[in-house]
Amino acid sequence: MRITYLLAAIALVSLTRCKKMPNDGYPFYLRINEVQLNTQSVTQGANTNGITDVWIEANSTNLGGNQFPIEMPILEEGTVRLVIQAGIKANGFAEARIMYPFYAADTATLTNVKRLDKIIHKPIFTYKPLTKFRFLEDFEFGNQFSYTMDKVNNGDVAYGNWCGKLSINSTQTEKETQSTTAMVLPGGTESWIEFDYKADASFEVGIYAGPNRLSKLFLFPKQNWTKFYLNVGNEIGSYKGEQFNIFFKVKMPEGASSANVWIDNVKLLTF
């Protein structure tokens, strides 16, 4: 029995040593400098995105997720089939980097790949066909939030010509706005809110489930427009059957006399 095991081990080592490695062990290099999101603007809203990572698969070998720009060494040759997934920071947390469930993978086939080749590829992502846009507001043709959210055109928007704005001052030191149309949403599925924002004060975002106010996060001020992905699947699943509304709220920071929050391209997505 020991001899049988020994012979099997020797055979396995021999096969491993004799197996030819692609490109004689030299990789080619895949360079990704940027990505793009394509949308159908009328039905899917703006193509702003907060994609920070790419998850790469080459000829069915999972190479994991990495921030871009990146130059990835890949030990393949000849024809190389790439499948690239878009990664985001869930709820804005750097330690919660995931493949965003609503973006379809970018695929590409490279041919005649040789060792030490340097290949530049720009992944192009789209929304998956099964994505349902339960709420969509870009402020271009209306305002589906309560009157406390102003619609403004100041030349500085995330997309298009208009955005929403919450402004407070010494006479009105806090404001909350809600989406005006209640949504009945399915539980047990992915449910995310996307929006672009910039702010000179911290503000709160969450959802109402019927009369239940479910605060989700407080976001820090940002000088530049930032894309945010908020996972509300647990909240919607816990209050299945209720009617849901999105809310944003800002309160005056200590020592300040005014504060502003700009919001654009609000989407609520499910499958």
PDB file of C-alpha atoms in Angstrom:
ATOM      1  CA  MET A   1       0.000   0.000   0.000  1.00  0.00           C
ATOM      2  CA  ARG A   2       2.837   2.404   0.856  1.00  0.00           C
ATOM      3  CA  ILE A   3       4.505   1.586  -2.491  1.00  0.00           C
ATOM      4  CA  THR A   4       1.260   2.404  -4.339  1.00  0.00           C
ATOM      5  CA  TYR A   5       1.002   5.804  -2.622  1.00  0.00           C
ATOM      6  CA  LEU A   6       4.673   6.501  -3.331  1.00  0.00           C
ATOM      7  CA  LEU A   7       4.343   5.651  -7.027  1.00  0.00           C
ATOM      8  CA  ALA A   8       1.225   7.829  -7.319  1.00  0.00           C
ATOM      9  CA  ALA A   9       3.020  10.758  -5.693  1.00  0.00           C
ATOM     10  CA  ILE A  10       6.028  10.366  -8.008  1.00  0.00           C
ATOM     11  CA  ALA A  11       3.742  10.250 -11.057  1.00  0.00           C
ATOM     12  CA  LEU A  12       1.895  13.400  -9.942  1.00  0.00           C
ATOM     13  CA  VAL A  13       5.133  15.314  -9.409  1.00  0.00           C
ATOM     14  CA  SER A  14       6.428  14.169 -12.796  1.00  0.00           C
ATOM     15  CA  LEU A  15       3.259  15.272 -14.576  1.00  0.00           C
ATOM     16  CA  THR A  16       3.370  18.656 -12.834  1.00  0.00           C
ATOM     17  CA  ARG A  17       6.987  19.208 -13.808  1.00  0.00           C
ATOM     18  CA  CYS A  18       6.407  18.147 -17.398  1.00  0.00           C
ATOM     19  CA  LYS A  19       3.315  20.304 -17.906  1.00  0.00           C
ATOM     20  CA  LYS A  20       4.165  23.251 -20.144  1.00  0.00           C
ATOM     21  CA  MET A  21       3.324  26.604 -18.620  1.00  0.00           C
ATOM     22  CA  PRO A  22       1.763  29.281 -20.861  1.00  0.00           C
ATOM     23  CA  ASN A  23       4.357  31.603 -22.398  1.00  0.00           C
ATOM     24  CA  ASP A  24       7.075  29.494 -20.722  1.00  0.00           C
ATOM     25  CA  GLY A  25       6.070  31.040 -17.419  1.00  0.00           C
ATOM     26  CA  TYR A  26       6.134  34.652 -18.631  1.00  0.00           C
ATOM     27  CA  PRO A  27       2.870  36.626 -18.285  1.00  0.00           C
ATOM     28  CA  PHE A  28       1.315  39.204 -20.515  1.00  0.00           C
ATOM     29  CA  TYR A  29       0.144  42.441 -18.913  1.00  0.00           C
ATOM     30  CA  LEU A  30      -3.430  43.704 -18.998  1.00  0.00           C
ATOM     31  CA  ARG A  31      -3.662  47.440 -18.379  1.00  0.00           C
ATOM     32  CA  ILE A  32      -6.968  49.006 -17.275  1.00  0.00           C
ATOM     33  CA  ASN A  33      -6.823  52.779 -16.891  1.00  0.00           C
ATOM     34  CA  GLU A  34     -10.532  53.614 -16.854  1.00  0.00           C
ATOM     35  CA  VAL A  35     -14.011  52.149 -17.191  1.00  0.00           C
ATOM     36  CA  GLN A  36     -17.274  53.355 -18.680  1.00  0.00           C
ATOM     37  CA  LEU A  37     -20.953  52.872 -17.852  1.00  0.00           C
ATOM     38  CA  ASN A  38     -23.439  53.053 -20.722  1.00  0.00           C
ATOM     39  CA  THR A  39     -27.111  53.678 -19.947  1.00  0.00           C
ATOM     40  CA  GLN A  40     -30.351  54.369 -21.754  1.00  0.00           C
ATOM     41  CA  SER A  41     -30.856  57.800 -20.239  1.00  0.00           C
ATOM     42  CA  VAL A  42     -34.662  57.945 -20.505  1.00  0.00           C
ATOM     43  CA  THR A  43     -35.346  54.601 -18.818  1.00  0.00           C
ATOM     44  CA  GLN A  44     -32.142  54.063 -16.805  1.00  0.00           C
ATOM     45  CA  GLY A  45     -31.007  57.561 -15.909  1.00  0.00           C
ATOM     46  CA  ALA A  46     -27.563  59.107 -16.134  1.00  0.00           C
ATOM     47  CA  ASN A  47     -24.380  57.117 -16.660  1.00  0.00           C
ATOM     48  CA  THR A  48     -22.574  58.568 -13.643  1.00  0.00           C
ATOM     49  CA  ASN A  49     -20.876  55.827 -11.665  1.00  0.00           C
ATOM     50  CA  GLY A  50     -18.661  55.157  -8.679  1.00  0.00           C
ATOM     51  CA  ILE A  51     -16.906  52.062  -9.978  1.00  0.00           C
ATOM     52  CA  THR A  52     -13.625  51.761  -8.091  1.00  0.00           C
ATOM     53  CA  ASP A  53     -12.521  48.178  -8.761  1.00  0.00           C
ATOM     54  CA  VAL A  54     -12.433  45.563 -11.488  1.00  0.00           C
ATOM     55  CA  TRP A  55     -12.814  41.838 -10.826  1.00  0.00           C
ATOM     56  CA  ILE A  56     -11.006  39.973 -13.587  1.00  0.00           C
ATOM     57  CA  GLU A  57     -11.419  36.438 -14.895  1.00  0.00           C
ATOM     58  CA  ALA A  58      -9.110  35.163 -17.661  1.00  0.00           C
ATOM     59  CA  ASN A  59      -9.959  31.844 -19.353  1.00  0.00           C
ATOM     60  CA  SER A  60     -12.084  30.893 -16.325  1.00  0.00           C
ATOM     61  CA  THR A  61      -9.272  31.674 -13.859  1.00  0.00           C
ATOM     62  CA  ASN A  62     -10.474  34.102 -11.200  1.00  0.00           C
ATOM     63  CA  LEU A  63      -7.808  36.755 -10.608  1.00  0.00           C
ATOM     64  CA  GLY A  64      -9.732  38.615  -7.905  1.00  0.00           C
ATOM     65  CA  GLY A  65     -10.637  42.262  -7.520  1.00  0.00           C
ATOM     66  CA  ASN A  66      -8.283  45.211  -7.826  1.00  0.00           C
ATOM     67  CA  GLN A  67      -8.510  48.981  -7.850  1.00  0.00           C
ATOM     68  CA  PHE A  68      -7.790  50.616 -11.161  1.00  0.00           C
ATOM     69  CA  PRO A  69      -5.723  51.898 -12.847  1.00  0.00           C
ATOM     70  CA  ILE A  70      -3.969  48.556 -12.743  1.00  0.00           C
ATOM     71  CA  GLU A  71      -1.486  46.558 -14.795  1.00  0.00           C
ATOM     72  CA  MET A  72      -2.304  42.914 -14.120  1.00  0.00           C
ATOM     73  CA  PRO A  73       0.163  40.114 -15.024  1.00  0.00           C
ATOM     74  CA  ILE A  74      -1.778  37.189 -16.508  1.00  0.00           C
ATOM     75  CA  LEU A  75      -0.208  33.812 -17.223  1.00  0.00           C
ATOM     76  CA  GLU A  76      -2.121  32.955 -20.402  1.00  0.00           C
ATOM     77  CA  GLU A  77      -1.304  32.906 -24.106  1.00  0.00           C
ATOM     78  CA  GLY A  78      -2.966  32.669 -27.501  1.00  0.00           C
ATOM     79  CA  THR A  79      -6.693  33.299 -27.201  1.00  0.00           C
ATOM     80  CA  VAL A  80      -7.674  34.772 -23.850  1.00  0.00           C
ATOM     81  CA  ARG A  81     -11.305  35.230 -22.858  1.00  0.00           C
ATOM     82  CA  LEU A  82     -11.788  38.057 -20.344  1.00  0.00           C
ATOM     83  CA  VAL A  83     -14.788  38.509 -18.057  1.00  0.00           C
ATOM     84  CA  ILE A  84     -14.586  41.707 -16.005  1.00  0.00           C
ATOM     85  CA  GLN A  85     -17.021  42.673 -13.256  1.00  0.00           C
ATOM     86  CA  ALA A  86     -17.516  46.188 -11.878  1.00  0.00           C
ATOM     87  CA  GLY A  87     -16.688  46.694  -8.211  1.00  0.00           C
ATOM     88  CA  ILE A  88     -18.011  49.395  -5.878  1.00  0.00           C
ATOM     89  CA  LYS A  89     -17.752  50.402  -2.223  1.00  0.00           C
ATOM     90  CA  ALA A  90     -20.974  49.196  -0.619  1.00  0.00           C
ATOM     91  CA  ASN A  91     -22.441  51.933   1.592  1.00  0.00           C
ATOM     92  CA  GLY A  92     -19.273  53.946   0.967  1.00  0.00           C
ATOM     93  CA  PHE A  93     -17.044  51.650   3.033  1.00  0.00           C
ATOM     94  CA  ALA A  94     -13.588  50.916   1.618  1.00  0.00           C
ATOM     95  CA  GLU A  95     -13.552  47.573   3.436  1.00  0.00           C
ATOM     96  CA  ALA A  96     -16.830  46.543   1.755  1.00  0.00           C
ATOM     97  CA  ARG A  97     -15.687  46.285  -1.862  1.00  0.00           C
ATOM     98  CA  ILE A  98     -18.071  44.085  -3.823  1.00  0.00           C
ATOM     99  CA  MET A  99     -19.136  43.282  -7.357  1.00  0.00           C
ATOM    100  CA  TYR A 100     -22.156  45.521  -7.906  1.00  0.00           C
ATOM    101  CA  PRO A 101     -25.102  43.195  -8.571  1.00  0.00           C
ATOM    102  CA  PHE A 102     -26.838  45.408 -11.163  1.00  0.00           C
ATOM    103  CA  TYR A 103     -23.943  45.934 -13.593  1.00  0.00           C
ATOM    104  CA  ALA A 104     -23.488  43.333 -16.324  1.00  0.00           C
ATOM    105  CA  ALA A 105     -19.973  42.003 -16.884  1.00  0.00           C
ATOM    106  CA  ASP A 106     -17.740  43.338 -19.627  1.00  0.00           C
ATOM    107  CA  THR A 107     -16.444  40.544 -21.864  1.00  0.00           C
ATOM    108  CA  ALA A 108     -13.647  40.545 -24.425  1.00  0.00           C
ATOM    109  CA  THR A 109     -11.645  37.994 -26.382  1.00  0.00           C
ATOM    110  CA  LEU A 110      -7.959  38.706 -26.942  1.00  0.00           C
ATOM    111  CA  THR A 111      -6.217  36.830 -29.748  1.00  0.00           C
ATOM    112  CA  ASN A 112      -2.603  35.963 -30.505  1.00  0.00           C
ATOM    113  CA  VAL A 113      -1.478  36.975 -27.022  1.00  0.00           C
ATOM    114  CA  LYS A 114       2.258  36.529 -26.476  1.00  0.00           C
ATOM    115  CA  ARG A 115       4.456  36.683 -23.429  1.00  0.00           C
ATOM    116  CA  LEU A 116       5.272  40.149 -22.110  1.00  0.00           C
ATOM    117  CA  ASP A 117       2.620  41.743 -24.342  1.00  0.00           C
ATOM    118  CA  LYS A 118       1.126  44.916 -22.863  1.00  0.00           C
ATOM    119  CA  ILE A 119      -2.568  45.180 -23.710  1.00  0.00           C
ATOM    120  CA  ILE A 120      -4.785  48.128 -22.770  1.00  0.00           C
ATOM    121  CA  HIS A 121      -8.482  47.415 -22.323  1.00  0.00           C
ATOM    122  CA  LYS A 122     -11.332  49.731 -21.315  1.00  0.00           C
ATOM    123  CA  PRO A 123     -14.236  47.794 -19.761  1.00  0.00           C
ATOM    124  CA  ILE A 124     -17.689  49.041 -20.708  1.00  0.00           C
ATOM    125  CA  PHE A 125     -20.498  48.153 -18.333  1.00  0.00           C
ATOM    126  CA  THR A 126     -24.280  48.296 -18.658  1.00  0.00           C
ATOM    127  CA  TYR A 127     -27.190  47.546 -16.354  1.00  0.00           C
ATOM    128  CA  LYS A 128     -28.313  43.923 -16.375  1.00  0.00           C
ATOM    129  CA  PRO A 129     -31.500  43.372 -18.424  1.00  0.00           C
ATOM    130  CA  LEU A 130     -33.443  42.174 -15.355  1.00  0.00           C
ATOM    131  CA  THR A 131     -32.751  45.384 -13.399  1.00  0.00           C
ATOM    132  CA  LYS A 132     -35.951  47.171 -12.388  1.00  0.00           C
ATOM    133  CA  PHE A 133     -35.794  50.937 -11.902  1.00  0.00           C
ATOM    134  CA  ARG A 134     -38.368  51.465  -9.156  1.00  0.00           C
ATOM    135  CA  PHE A 135     -37.495  55.139  -8.720  1.00  0.00           C
ATOM    136  CA  LEU A 136     -35.647  57.476 -11.074  1.00  0.00           C
ATOM    137  CA  GLU A 137     -35.105  61.219 -10.603  1.00  0.00           C
ATOM    138  CA  ASP A 138     -32.506  63.348 -12.384  1.00  0.00           C
ATOM    139  CA  PHE A 139     -34.368  66.672 -11.890  1.00  0.00           C
ATOM    140  CA  GLU A 140     -34.234  67.450 -15.606  1.00  0.00           C
ATOM    141  CA  PHE A 141     -38.010  67.442 -16.133  1.00  0.00           C
ATOM    142  CA  GLY A 142     -39.477  67.518 -12.644  1.00  0.00           C
ATOM    143  CA  ASN A 143     -38.895  66.911  -8.950  1.00  0.00           C
ATOM    144  CA  GLN A 144     -40.269  63.807  -7.244  1.00  0.00           C
ATOM    145  CA  PHE A 145     -39.238  65.020  -3.786  1.00  0.00           C
ATOM    146  CA  SER A 146     -41.184  67.150  -1.327  1.00  0.00           C
ATOM    147  CA  TYR A 147     -41.044  70.946  -1.538  1.00  0.00           C
ATOM    148  CA  THR A 148     -38.094  71.172   0.876  1.00  0.00           C
ATOM    149  CA  MET A 149     -35.872  69.880  -1.945  1.00  0.00           C
ATOM    150  CA  ASP A 150     -35.302  72.765  -4.341  1.00  0.00           C
ATOM    151  CA  LYS A 151     -34.663  72.146  -8.009  1.00  0.00           C
ATOM    152  CA  VAL A 152     -31.720  74.300  -9.096  1.00  0.00           C
ATOM    153  CA  ASN A 153     -29.792  75.113 -12.236  1.00  0.00           C
ATOM    154  CA  ASN A 154     -26.514  76.675 -11.172  1.00  0.00           C
ATOM    155  CA  GLY A 155     -24.180  75.266 -13.806  1.00  0.00           C
ATOM    156  CA  ASP A 156     -22.661  72.754 -11.373  1.00  0.00           C
ATOM    157  CA  VAL A 157     -24.560  69.474 -11.591  1.00  0.00           C
ATOM    158  CA  ALA A 158     -23.515  65.835 -11.726  1.00  0.00           C
ATOM    159  CA  TYR A 159     -25.334  65.335 -15.024  1.00  0.00           C
ATOM    160  CA  GLY A 160     -27.507  67.411 -17.336  1.00  0.00           C
ATOM    161  CA  ASN A 161     -28.641  70.907 -16.331  1.00  0.00           C
ATOM    162  CA  TRP A 162     -30.550  70.493 -13.065  1.00  0.00           C
ATOM    163  CA  CYS A 163     -30.130  68.933  -9.633  1.00  0.00           C
ATOM    164  CA  GLY A 164     -31.844  68.943  -6.248  1.00  0.00           C
ATOM    165  CA  LYS A 165     -30.672  71.063  -3.320  1.00  0.00           C
ATOM    166  CA  LEU A 166     -31.362  71.168   0.415  1.00  0.00           C
ATOM    167  CA  SER A 167     -30.417  74.553   1.902  1.00  0.00           C
ATOM    168  CA  ILE A 168     -30.645  75.621   5.543  1.00  0.00           C
ATOM    169  CA  ASN A 169     -29.825  78.862   7.341  1.00  0.00           C
ATOM    170  CA  SER A 170     -30.116  80.542  10.736  1.00  0.00           C
ATOM    171  CA  THR A 171     -33.913  80.747  10.512  1.00  0.00           C
ATOM    172  CA  GLN A 172     -34.424  77.162   9.297  1.00  0.00           C
ATOM    173  CA  THR A 173     -31.732  74.984  10.835  1.00  0.00           C
ATOM    174  CA  GLU A 174     -32.804  71.597   9.495  1.00  0.00           C
ATOM    175  CA  LYS A 175     -34.625  70.169   6.503  1.00  0.00           C
ATOM    176  CA  GLU A 176     -35.840  66.754   5.467  1.00  0.00           C
ATOM    177  CA  THR A 177     -37.164  65.804   2.052  1.00  0.00           C
ATOM    178  CA  GLN A 178     -38.967  62.627   1.008  1.00  0.00           C
ATOM    179  CA  SER A 179     -39.801  61.094  -2.333  1.00  0.00           C
ATOM    180  CA  THR A 180     -43.433  61.950  -2.966  1.00  0.00           C
ATOM    181  CA  THR A 181     -44.550  58.690  -4.576  1.00  0.00           C
ATOM    182  CA  ALA A 182     -44.697  55.696  -2.243  1.00  0.00           C
ATOM    183  CA  MET A 183     -43.256  52.464  -3.643  1.00  0.00           C
ATOM    184  CA  VAL A 184     -44.369  48.915  -2.900  1.00  0.00           C
ATOM    185  CA  LEU A 185     -41.198  46.858  -3.235  1.00  0.00           C
ATOM    186  CA  PRO A 186     -40.479  43.128  -3.258  1.00  0.00           C
ATOM    187  CA  GLY A 187     -38.543  41.692  -0.342  1.00  0.00           C
ATOM    188  CA  GLY A 188     -35.940  38.975  -0.655  1.00  0.00           C
ATOM    189  CA  THR A 189     -34.054  40.558  -3.545  1.00  0.00           C
ATOM    190  CA  GLU A 190     -31.195  42.990  -4.047  1.00  0.00           C
ATOM    191  CA  SER A 191     -32.381  46.538  -3.334  1.00  0.00           C
ATOM    192  CA  TRP A 192     -30.054  49.523  -3.696  1.00  0.00           C
ATOM    193  CA  ILE A 193     -30.345  53.303  -3.826  1.00  0.00           C
ATOM    194  CA  GLU A 194     -27.899  55.141  -6.078  1.00  0.00           C
ATOM    195  CA  PHE A 195     -27.362  58.891  -6.034  1.00  0.00           C
ATOM    196  CA  ASP A 196     -24.768  61.578  -6.715  1.00  0.00           C
ATOM    197  CA  TYR A 197     -24.112  64.183  -4.061  1.00  0.00           C
ATOM    198  CA  LYS A 198     -21.881  66.936  -2.831  1.00  0.00           C
ATOM    199  CA  ALA A 199     -22.328  68.758   0.458  1.00  0.00           C
ATOM    200  CA  ASP A 200     -20.742  71.284   2.790  1.00  0.00           C
ATOM    201  CA  ALA A 201     -22.304  69.583   5.832  1.00  0.00           C
ATOM    202  CA  SER A 202     -22.990  66.027   6.946  1.00  0.00           C
ATOM    203  CA  PHE A 203     -26.436  64.710   6.072  1.00  0.00           C
ATOM    204  CA  GLU A 204     -28.630  61.683   6.671  1.00  0.00           C
ATOM    205  CA  VAL A 205     -30.100  59.252   4.147  1.00  0.00           C
ATOM    206  CA  GLY A 206     -32.581  56.448   4.649  1.00  0.00           C
ATOM    207  CA  ILE A 207     -36.050  55.176   3.825  1.00  0.00           C
ATOM    208  CA  TYR A 208     -39.517  55.250   5.302  1.00  0.00           C
ATOM    209  CA  ALA A 209     -41.350  51.933   5.472  1.00  0.00           C
ATOM    210  CA  GLY A 210     -44.888  53.111   6.052  1.00  0.00           C
ATOM    211  CA  PRO A 211     -44.671  55.127   9.315  1.00  0.00           C
ATOM    212  CA  ASN A 212     -41.304  53.589  10.223  1.00  0.00           C
ATOM    213  CA  ARG A 213     -38.348  55.905   9.706  1.00  0.00           C
ATOM    214  CA  LEU A 214     -35.278  53.799   8.935  1.00  0.00           C
ATOM    215  CA  SER A 215     -32.147  55.914   9.110  1.00  0.00           C
ATOM    216  CA  LYS A 216     -29.371  54.227   7.171  1.00  0.00           C
ATOM    217  CA  LEU A 217     -26.244  56.412   7.163  1.00  0.00           C
ATOM    218  CA  PHE A 218     -24.818  59.859   7.835  1.00  0.00           C
ATOM    219  CA  LEU A 219     -22.583  61.004   4.988  1.00  0.00           C
ATOM    220  CA  PHE A 220     -19.664  63.383   5.376  1.00  0.00           C
ATOM    221  CA  PRO A 221     -19.257  66.612   3.387  1.00  0.00           C
ATOM    222  CA  LYS A 222     -17.783  66.329  -0.116  1.00  0.00           C
ATOM    223  CA  GLN A 223     -16.541  69.239  -2.210  1.00  0.00           C
ATOM    224  CA  ASN A 224     -16.872  67.318  -5.478  1.00  0.00           C
ATOM    225  CA  TRP A 225     -19.717  65.243  -6.861  1.00  0.00           C
ATOM    226  CA  THR A 226     -19.553  61.693  -5.512  1.00  0.00           C
ATOM    227  CA  LYS A 227     -21.488  58.594  -6.533  1.00  0.00           C
ATOM    228  CA  PHE A 228     -22.960  56.619  -3.639  1.00  0.00           C
ATOM    229  CA  TYR A 229     -24.406  53.098  -3.503  1.00  0.00           C
ATOM    230  CA  LEU A 230     -26.688  52.384  -0.529  1.00  0.00           C
ATOM    231  CA  ASN A 231     -27.799  48.821   0.200  1.00  0.00           C
ATOM    232  CA  VAL A 232     -31.363  48.831   1.584  1.00  0.00           C
ATOM    233  CA  GLY A 233     -32.161  45.169   0.938  1.00  0.00           C
ATOM    234  CA  ASN A 234     -32.406  44.217   4.618  1.00  0.00           C
ATOM    235  CA  GLU A 235     -34.691  47.130   5.451  1.00  0.00           C
ATOM    236  CA  ILE A 236     -37.043  46.433   2.558  1.00  0.00           C
ATOM    237  CA  GLY A 237     -37.052  42.706   3.318  1.00  0.00           C
ATOM    238  CA  SER A 238     -37.913  43.354   6.975  1.00  0.00           C
ATOM    239  CA  TYR A 239     -40.909  45.543   6.088  1.00  0.00           C
ATOM    240  CA  LYS A 240     -42.268  43.625   3.117  1.00  0.00           C
ATOM    241  CA  GLY A 241     -45.693  44.901   2.092  1.00  0.00           C
ATOM    242  CA  GLU A 242     -45.128  48.439   3.354  1.00  0.00           C
ATOM    243  CA  GLN A 243     -44.945  51.488   1.130  1.00  0.00           C
ATOM    244  CA  PHE A 244     -41.456  52.958   0.875  1.00  0.00           C
ATOM    245  CA  ASN A 245     -40.116  56.481   0.435  1.00  0.00           C
ATOM    246  CA  ILE A 246     -36.525  57.706   0.194  1.00  0.00           C
ATOM    247  CA  PHE A 247     -35.475  60.562   2.475  1.00  0.00           C
ATOM    248  CA  PHE A 248     -32.549  62.956   2.886  1.00  0.00           C
ATOM    249  CA  LYS A 249     -32.065  65.216   5.919  1.00  0.00           C
ATOM    250  CA  VAL A 250     -29.543  67.913   6.818  1.00  0.00           C
ATOM    251  CA  LYS A 251     -29.077  69.707  10.161  1.00  0.00           C
ATOM    252  CA  MET A 252     -27.025  72.794  10.872  1.00  0.00           C
ATOM    253  CA  PRO A 253     -23.475  71.956  11.980  1.00  0.00           C
ATOM    254  CA  GLU A 254     -22.307  73.524  15.215  1.00  0.00           C
ATOM    255  CA  GLY A 255     -20.853  76.973  14.615  1.00  0.00           C
ATOM    256  CA  ALA A 256     -22.200  77.266  11.046  1.00  0.00           C
ATOM    257  CA  SER A 257     -24.749  79.774   9.756  1.00  0.00           C
ATOM    258  CA  SER A 258     -25.738  77.910   6.583  1.00  0.00           C
ATOM    259  CA  ALA A 259     -25.374  74.497   4.954  1.00  0.00           C
ATOM    260  CA  ASN A 260     -26.172  72.945   1.592  1.00  0.00           C
ATOM    261  CA  VAL A 261     -26.573  69.461   0.151  1.00  0.00           C
ATOM    262  CA  TRP A 262     -26.826  68.889  -3.596  1.00  0.00           C
ATOM    263  CA  ILE A 263     -28.436  65.647  -4.839  1.00  0.00           C
ATOM    264  CA  ASP A 264     -28.699  64.282  -8.375  1.00  0.00           C
ATOM    265  CA  ASN A 265     -29.515  61.092 -10.289  1.00  0.00           C
ATOM    266  CA  VAL A 266     -31.432  59.245  -7.578  1.00  0.00           C
ATOM    267  CA  LYS A 267     -32.317  55.645  -8.437  1.00  0.00           C
ATOM    268  CA  LEU A 268     -33.836  52.768  -6.488  1.00  0.00           C
ATOM    269  CA  LEU A 269     -33.068  49.419  -8.110  1.00  0.00           C
ATOM    270  CA  THR A 270     -34.286  45.875  -7.544  1.00  0.00           C
ATOM    271  CA  PHE A 271     -34.549  42.679  -9.563  1.00  0.00           C
TER     272      PHE A 271
END
